[in-house]
mmCIF file of C-alpha atoms and ligand atoms in Angstrom:
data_model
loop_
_atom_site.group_PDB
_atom_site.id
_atom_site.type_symbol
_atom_site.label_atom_id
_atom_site.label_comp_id
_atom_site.label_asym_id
_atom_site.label_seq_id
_atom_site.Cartn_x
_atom_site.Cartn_y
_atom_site.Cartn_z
ATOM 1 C CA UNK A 1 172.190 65.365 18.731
ATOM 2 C CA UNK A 2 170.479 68.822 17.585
ATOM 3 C CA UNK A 3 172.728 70.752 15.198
ATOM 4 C CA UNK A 4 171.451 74.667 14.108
ATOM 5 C CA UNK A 5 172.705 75.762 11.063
ATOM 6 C CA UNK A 6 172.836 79.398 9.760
ATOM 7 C CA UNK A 7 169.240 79.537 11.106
ATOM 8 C CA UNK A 8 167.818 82.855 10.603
ATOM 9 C CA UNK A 9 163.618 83.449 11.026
ATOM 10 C CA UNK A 10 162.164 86.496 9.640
ATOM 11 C CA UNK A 11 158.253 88.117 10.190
ATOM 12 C CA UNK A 12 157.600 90.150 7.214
ATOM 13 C CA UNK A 13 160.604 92.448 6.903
ATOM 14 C CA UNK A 14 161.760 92.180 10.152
ATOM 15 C CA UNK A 15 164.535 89.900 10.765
ATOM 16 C CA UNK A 16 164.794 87.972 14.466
ATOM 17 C CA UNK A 17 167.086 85.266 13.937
ATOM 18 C CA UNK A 18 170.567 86.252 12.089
ATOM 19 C CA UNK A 19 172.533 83.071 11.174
ATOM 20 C CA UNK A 20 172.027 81.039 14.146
ATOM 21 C CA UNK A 21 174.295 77.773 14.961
ATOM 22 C CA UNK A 22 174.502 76.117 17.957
ATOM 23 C CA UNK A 23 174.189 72.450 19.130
ATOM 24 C CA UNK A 24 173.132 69.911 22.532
ATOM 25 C CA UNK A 25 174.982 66.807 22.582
ATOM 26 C CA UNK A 26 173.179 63.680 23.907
ATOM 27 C CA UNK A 27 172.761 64.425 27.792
ATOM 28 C CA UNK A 28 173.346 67.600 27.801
ATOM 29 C CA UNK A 29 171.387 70.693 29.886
ATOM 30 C CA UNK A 30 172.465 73.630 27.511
ATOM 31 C CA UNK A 31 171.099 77.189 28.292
ATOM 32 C CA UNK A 32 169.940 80.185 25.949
ATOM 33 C CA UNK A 33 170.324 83.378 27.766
ATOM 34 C CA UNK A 34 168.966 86.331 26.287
ATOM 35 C CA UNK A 35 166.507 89.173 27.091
ATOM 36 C CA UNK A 36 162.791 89.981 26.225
ATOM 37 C CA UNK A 37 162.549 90.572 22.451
ATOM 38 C CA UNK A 38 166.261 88.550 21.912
ATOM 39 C CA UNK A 39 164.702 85.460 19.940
ATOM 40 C CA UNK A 40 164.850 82.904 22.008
ATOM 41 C CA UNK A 41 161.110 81.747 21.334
ATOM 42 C CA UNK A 42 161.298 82.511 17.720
ATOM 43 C CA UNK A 43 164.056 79.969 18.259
ATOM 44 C CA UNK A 44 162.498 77.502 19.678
ATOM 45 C CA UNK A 45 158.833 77.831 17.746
ATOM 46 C CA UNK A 46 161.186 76.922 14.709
ATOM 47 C CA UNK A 47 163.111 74.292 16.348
ATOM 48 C CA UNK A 48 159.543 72.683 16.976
ATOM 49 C CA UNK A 49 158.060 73.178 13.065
ATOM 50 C CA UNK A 50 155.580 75.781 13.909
ATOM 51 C CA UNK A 51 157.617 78.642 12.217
ATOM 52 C CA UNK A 52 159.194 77.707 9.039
ATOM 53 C CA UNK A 53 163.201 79.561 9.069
ATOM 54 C CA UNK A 54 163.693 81.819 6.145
ATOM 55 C CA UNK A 55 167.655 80.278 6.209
ATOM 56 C CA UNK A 56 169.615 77.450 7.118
ATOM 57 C CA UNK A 57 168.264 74.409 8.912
ATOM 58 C CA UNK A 58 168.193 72.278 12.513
ATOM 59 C CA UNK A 59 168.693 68.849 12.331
ATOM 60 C CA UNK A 60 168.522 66.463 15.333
ATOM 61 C CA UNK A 61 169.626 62.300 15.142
ATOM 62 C CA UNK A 62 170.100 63.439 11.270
ATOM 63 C CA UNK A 63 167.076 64.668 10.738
ATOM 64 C CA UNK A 64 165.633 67.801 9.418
ATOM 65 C CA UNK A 65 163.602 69.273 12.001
ATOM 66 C CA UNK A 66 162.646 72.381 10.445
ATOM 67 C CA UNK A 67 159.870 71.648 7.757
ATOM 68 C CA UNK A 68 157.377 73.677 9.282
ATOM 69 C CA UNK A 69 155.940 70.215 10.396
ATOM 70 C CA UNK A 70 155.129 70.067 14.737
ATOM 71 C CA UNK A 71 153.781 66.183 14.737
ATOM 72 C CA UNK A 72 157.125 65.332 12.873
ATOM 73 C CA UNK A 73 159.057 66.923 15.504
ATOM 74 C CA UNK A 74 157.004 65.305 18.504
ATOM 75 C CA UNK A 75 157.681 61.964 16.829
ATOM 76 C CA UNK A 76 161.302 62.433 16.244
ATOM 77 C CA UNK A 77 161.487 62.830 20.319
ATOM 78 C CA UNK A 78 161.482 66.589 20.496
ATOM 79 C CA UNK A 79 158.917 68.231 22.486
ATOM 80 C CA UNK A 80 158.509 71.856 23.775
ATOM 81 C CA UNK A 81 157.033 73.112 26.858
ATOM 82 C CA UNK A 82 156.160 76.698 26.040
ATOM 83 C CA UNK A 83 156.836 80.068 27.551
ATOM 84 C CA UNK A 84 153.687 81.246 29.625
ATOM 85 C CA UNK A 85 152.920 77.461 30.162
ATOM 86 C CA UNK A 86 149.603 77.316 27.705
ATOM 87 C CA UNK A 87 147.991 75.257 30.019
ATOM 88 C CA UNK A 88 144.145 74.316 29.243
ATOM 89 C CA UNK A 89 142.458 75.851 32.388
ATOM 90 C CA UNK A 90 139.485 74.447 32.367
ATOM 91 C CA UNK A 91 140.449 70.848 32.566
ATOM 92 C CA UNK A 92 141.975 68.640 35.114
ATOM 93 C CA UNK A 93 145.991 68.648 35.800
ATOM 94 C CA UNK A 94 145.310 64.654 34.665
ATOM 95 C CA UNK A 95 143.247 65.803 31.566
ATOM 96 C CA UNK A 96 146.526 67.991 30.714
ATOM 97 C CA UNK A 97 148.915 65.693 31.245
ATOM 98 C CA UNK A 98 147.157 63.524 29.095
ATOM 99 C CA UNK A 99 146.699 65.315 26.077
ATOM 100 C CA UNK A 100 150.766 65.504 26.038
ATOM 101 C CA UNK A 101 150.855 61.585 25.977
ATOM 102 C CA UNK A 102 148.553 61.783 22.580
ATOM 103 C CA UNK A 103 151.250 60.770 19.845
ATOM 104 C CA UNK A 104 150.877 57.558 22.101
ATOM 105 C CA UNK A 105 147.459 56.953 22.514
ATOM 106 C CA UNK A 106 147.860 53.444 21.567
ATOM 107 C CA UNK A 107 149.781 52.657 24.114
ATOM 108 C CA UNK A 108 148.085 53.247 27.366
ATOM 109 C CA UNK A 109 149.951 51.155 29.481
ATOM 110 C CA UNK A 110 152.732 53.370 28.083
ATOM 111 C CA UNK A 111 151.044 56.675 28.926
ATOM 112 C CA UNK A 112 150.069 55.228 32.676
ATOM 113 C CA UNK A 113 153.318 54.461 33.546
ATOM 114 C CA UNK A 114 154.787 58.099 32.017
ATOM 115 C CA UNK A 115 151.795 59.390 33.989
ATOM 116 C CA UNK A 116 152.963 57.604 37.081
ATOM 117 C CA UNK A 117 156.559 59.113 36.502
ATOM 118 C CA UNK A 118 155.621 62.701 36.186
ATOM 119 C CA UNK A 119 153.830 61.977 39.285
ATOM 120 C CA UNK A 120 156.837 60.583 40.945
ATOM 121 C CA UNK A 121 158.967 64.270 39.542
ATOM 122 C CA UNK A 122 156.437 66.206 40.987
ATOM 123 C CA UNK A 123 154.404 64.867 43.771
ATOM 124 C CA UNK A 124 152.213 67.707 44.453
ATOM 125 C CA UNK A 125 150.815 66.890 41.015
ATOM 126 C CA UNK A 126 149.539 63.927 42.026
ATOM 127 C CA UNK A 127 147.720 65.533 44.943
ATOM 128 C CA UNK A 128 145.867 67.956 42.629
ATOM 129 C CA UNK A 129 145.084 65.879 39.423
ATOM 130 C CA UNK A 130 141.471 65.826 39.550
ATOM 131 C CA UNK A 131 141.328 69.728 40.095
ATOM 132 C CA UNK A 132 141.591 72.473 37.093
ATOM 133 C CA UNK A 133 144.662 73.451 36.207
ATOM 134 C CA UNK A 134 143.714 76.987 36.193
ATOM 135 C CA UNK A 135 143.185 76.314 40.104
ATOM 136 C CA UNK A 136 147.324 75.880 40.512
ATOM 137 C CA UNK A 137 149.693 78.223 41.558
ATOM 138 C CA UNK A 138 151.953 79.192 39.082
ATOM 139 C CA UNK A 139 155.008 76.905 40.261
ATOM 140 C CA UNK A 140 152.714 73.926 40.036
ATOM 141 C CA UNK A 141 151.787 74.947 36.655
ATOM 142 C CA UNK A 142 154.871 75.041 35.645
ATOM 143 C CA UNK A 143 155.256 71.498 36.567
ATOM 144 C CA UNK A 144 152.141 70.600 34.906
ATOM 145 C CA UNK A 145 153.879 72.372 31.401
ATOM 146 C CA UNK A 146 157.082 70.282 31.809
ATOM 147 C CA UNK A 147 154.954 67.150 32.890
ATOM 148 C CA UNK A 148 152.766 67.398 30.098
ATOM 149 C CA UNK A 149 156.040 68.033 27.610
ATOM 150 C CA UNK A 150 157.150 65.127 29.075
ATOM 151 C CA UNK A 151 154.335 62.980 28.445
ATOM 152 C CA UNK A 152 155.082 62.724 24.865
ATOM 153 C CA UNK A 153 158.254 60.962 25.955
ATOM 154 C CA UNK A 154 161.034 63.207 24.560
ATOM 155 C CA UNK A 155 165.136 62.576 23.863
ATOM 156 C CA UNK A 156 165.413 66.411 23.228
ATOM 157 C CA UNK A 157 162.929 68.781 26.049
ATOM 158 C CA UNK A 158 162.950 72.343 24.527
ATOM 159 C CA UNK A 159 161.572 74.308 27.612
ATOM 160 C CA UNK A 160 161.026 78.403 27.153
ATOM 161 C CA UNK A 161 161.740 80.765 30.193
ATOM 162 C CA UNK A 162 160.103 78.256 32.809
ATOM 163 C CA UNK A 163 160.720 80.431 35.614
ATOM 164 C CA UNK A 164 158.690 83.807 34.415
ATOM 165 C CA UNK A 165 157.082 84.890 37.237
ATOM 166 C CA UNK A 166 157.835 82.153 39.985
ATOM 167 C CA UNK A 167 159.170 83.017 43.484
ATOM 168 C CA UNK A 168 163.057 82.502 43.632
ATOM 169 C CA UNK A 169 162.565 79.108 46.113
ATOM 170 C CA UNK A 170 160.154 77.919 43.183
ATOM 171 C CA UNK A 171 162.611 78.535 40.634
ATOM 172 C CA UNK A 172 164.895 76.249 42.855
ATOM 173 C CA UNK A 173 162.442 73.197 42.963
ATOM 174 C CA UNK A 174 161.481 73.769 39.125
ATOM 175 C CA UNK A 175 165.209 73.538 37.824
ATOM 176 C CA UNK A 176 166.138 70.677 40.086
ATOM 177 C CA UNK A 177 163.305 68.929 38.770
ATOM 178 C CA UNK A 178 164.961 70.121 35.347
ATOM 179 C CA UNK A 179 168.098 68.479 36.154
ATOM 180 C CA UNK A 180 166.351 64.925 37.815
ATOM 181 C CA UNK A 181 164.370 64.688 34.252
ATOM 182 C CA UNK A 182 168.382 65.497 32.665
ATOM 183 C CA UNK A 183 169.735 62.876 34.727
ATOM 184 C CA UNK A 184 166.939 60.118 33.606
ATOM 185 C CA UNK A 185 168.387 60.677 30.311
ATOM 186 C CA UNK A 186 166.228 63.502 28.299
ATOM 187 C CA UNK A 187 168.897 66.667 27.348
ATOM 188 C CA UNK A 188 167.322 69.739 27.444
ATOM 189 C CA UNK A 189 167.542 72.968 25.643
ATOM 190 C CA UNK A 190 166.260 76.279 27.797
ATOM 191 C CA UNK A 191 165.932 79.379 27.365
ATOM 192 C CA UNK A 192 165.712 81.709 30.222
ATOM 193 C CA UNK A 193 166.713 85.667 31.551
ATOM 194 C CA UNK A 194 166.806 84.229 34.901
ATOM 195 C CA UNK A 195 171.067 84.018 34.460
ATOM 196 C CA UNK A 196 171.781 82.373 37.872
ATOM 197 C CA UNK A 197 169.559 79.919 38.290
ATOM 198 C CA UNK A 198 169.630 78.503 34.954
ATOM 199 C CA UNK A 199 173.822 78.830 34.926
ATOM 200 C CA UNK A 200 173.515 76.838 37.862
ATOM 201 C CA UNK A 201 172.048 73.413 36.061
ATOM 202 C CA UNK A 202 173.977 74.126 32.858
ATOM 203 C CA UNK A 203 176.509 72.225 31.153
ATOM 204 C CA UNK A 204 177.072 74.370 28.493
ATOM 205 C CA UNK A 205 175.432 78.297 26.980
ATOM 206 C CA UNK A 206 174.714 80.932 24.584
ATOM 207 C CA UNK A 207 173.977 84.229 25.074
ATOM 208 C CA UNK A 208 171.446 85.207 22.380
ATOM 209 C CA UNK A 209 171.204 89.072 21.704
ATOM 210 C CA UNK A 210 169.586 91.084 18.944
ATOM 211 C CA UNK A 211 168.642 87.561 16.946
ATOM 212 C CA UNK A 212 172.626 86.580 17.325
ATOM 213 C CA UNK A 213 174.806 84.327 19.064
ATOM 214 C CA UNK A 214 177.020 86.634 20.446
ATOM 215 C CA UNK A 215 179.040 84.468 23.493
ATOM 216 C CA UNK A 216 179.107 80.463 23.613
ATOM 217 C CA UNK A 217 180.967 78.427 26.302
ATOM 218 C CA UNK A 218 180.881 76.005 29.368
ATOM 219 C CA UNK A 219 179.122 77.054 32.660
ATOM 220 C CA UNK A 220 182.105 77.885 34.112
ATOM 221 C CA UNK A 221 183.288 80.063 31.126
ATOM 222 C CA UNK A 222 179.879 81.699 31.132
ATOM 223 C CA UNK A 223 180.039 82.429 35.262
ATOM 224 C CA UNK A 224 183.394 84.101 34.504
ATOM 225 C CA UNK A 225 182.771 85.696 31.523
ATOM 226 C CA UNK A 226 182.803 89.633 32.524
ATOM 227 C CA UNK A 227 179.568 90.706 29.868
ATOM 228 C CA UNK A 228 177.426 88.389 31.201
ATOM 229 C CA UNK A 229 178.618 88.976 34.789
ATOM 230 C CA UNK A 230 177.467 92.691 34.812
ATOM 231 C CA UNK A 231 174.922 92.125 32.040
ATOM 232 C CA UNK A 232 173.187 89.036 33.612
ATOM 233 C CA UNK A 233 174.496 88.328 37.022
ATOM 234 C CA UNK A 234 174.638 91.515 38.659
ATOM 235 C CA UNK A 235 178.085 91.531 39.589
HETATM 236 P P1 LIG B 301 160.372 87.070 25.046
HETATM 237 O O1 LIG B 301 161.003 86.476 26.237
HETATM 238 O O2 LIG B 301 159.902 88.481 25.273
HETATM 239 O O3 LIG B 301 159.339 86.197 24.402
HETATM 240 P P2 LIG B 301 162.217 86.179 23.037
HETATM 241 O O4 LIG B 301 163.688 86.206 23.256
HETATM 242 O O5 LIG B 301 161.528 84.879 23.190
HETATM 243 O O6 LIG B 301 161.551 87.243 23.995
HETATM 244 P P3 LIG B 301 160.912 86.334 20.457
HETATM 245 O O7 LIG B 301 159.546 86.153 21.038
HETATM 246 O O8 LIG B 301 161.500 85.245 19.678
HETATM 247 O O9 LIG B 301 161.949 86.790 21.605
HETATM 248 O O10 LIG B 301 160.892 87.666 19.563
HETATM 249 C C1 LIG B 301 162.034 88.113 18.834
HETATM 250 C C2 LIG B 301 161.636 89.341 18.042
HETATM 251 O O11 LIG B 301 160.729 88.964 17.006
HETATM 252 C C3 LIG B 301 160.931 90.415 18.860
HETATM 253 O O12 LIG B 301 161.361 91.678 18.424
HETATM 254 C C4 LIG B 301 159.462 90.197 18.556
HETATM 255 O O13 LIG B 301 158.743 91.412 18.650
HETATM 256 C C5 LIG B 301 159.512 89.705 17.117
HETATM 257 N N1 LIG B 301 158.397 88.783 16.824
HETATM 258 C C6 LIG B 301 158.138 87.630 17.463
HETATM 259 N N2 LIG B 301 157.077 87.007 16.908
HETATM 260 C C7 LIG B 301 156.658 87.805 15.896
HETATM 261 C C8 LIG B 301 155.598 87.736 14.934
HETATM 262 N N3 LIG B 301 154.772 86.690 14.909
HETATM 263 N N4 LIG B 301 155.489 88.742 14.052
HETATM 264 C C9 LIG B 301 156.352 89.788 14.067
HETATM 265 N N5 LIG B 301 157.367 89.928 14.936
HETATM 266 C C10 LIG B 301 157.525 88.951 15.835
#
């Protein structure tokens, strides 16, 4: 479904991705562990055309993802839900929502009922939609990121470190509501440092250190695997 080739992204001189490949097959949850600085959003900035690579390509349903072109991506059915959430404060969880439904603005009935389904995924949502976003705690706008990612109706969800800074039973609710959205069909891509919980949803990982792929393998692989036991798990 998304195939990374020899990606590498550099920032003047400085090199952050070396050579990347990896790949999601069609339903797949597959996880990108890797610490602050490891480039896991320079990763997934290119993977949604805002950073053009300085190497190699992605290419997802066979095509090229990576022309430095975002709308493209969105309409190919890949959508990102960013790290830090970049929610518009100001305006209404509805308002939000909304503006990640745009590529289909002509079809409202459309948007309603994707509305009505990211309602359904996270209830509280629908509870708080006429109040500012800025207003939510940071689990519920966390759910108001993925909702609005999901919004624009994705077959690929690209979603950065969605746990930074939520309370460990928050984390819980988030990433089961990662793995309902799987289960209805979307695979998902994510990137995280918290090890556990996102091992926990996976099907498959990569450990992403220094700009590299250094390990790949099943969940169960990764669980066992002794460098990211005492480098990620604690044990
Ligand atoms: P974090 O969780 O802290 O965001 P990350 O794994 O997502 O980490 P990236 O944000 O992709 O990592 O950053 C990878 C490296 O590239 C870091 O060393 C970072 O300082 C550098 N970097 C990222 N964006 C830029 C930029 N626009 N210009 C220069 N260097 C950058």
């Amino acid at each position: 479904m998304l195939e990374v080739r020899n990606l590498s992204v550099r920032y003047g001189a400085y090199t952050a991705l070396h050579s990347i490949n990896l790949q999601v097959n069609p339903g797949e949850i597959v996880v990108l562990l890797g610490a602050n600085g490891a480039g896991k959003s320079s990763l997934f900035r290119t993977l949604s055309g805002l950073q053009r690579p300085s190497q190699g390509e992605a290419v997802y349903d066979g095509q090229v993802l990576t022309l430095g072109r975002p709308e493209r991506c969105v309409n190919l059915g890949v959508s990102q839900c960013p790290e830090g959430r970049l929610l518009f404060a100001q305006l209404s969880v509805e308002k939000n929502l909304r503006l990640g439904g745009y590529t289909h603005r002509r079809d409202a009935a459309g948007n309603q009922a994707e509305l009505e389904r990211v309602y359904q995924l996270f209830p509280v949502l629908a509870e708080k939609r006429a109040d500012p976003a800025g207003s939510l705690s940071g689990g519920q706008q966390q759910m108001v990121a993925i909702g609005r990612a999901l919004m624009a109706r994705p077959k690929l969800l690209l979603l950065d470190e969605p746990s930074l800074g939520l309370a460990p039973l928050v984390v819980d609710q988030v990433f089961a509501a990662v793995q309902r959205v799987n289960e209805a069909g979307v695979s998902v891509l994510l990137a995280e440092q918290n090890a556990f919980a996102a091992l926990g949803i996976a099907h498959r990982a990569y450990v992403l250190e220094g700009g590299k792929v250094t390990i790949e393998g099943s969940r169960d692989e990764l669980l066992h695997d002794d460098r990211v036991r005492s480098a990620y798990l604690g044990v």
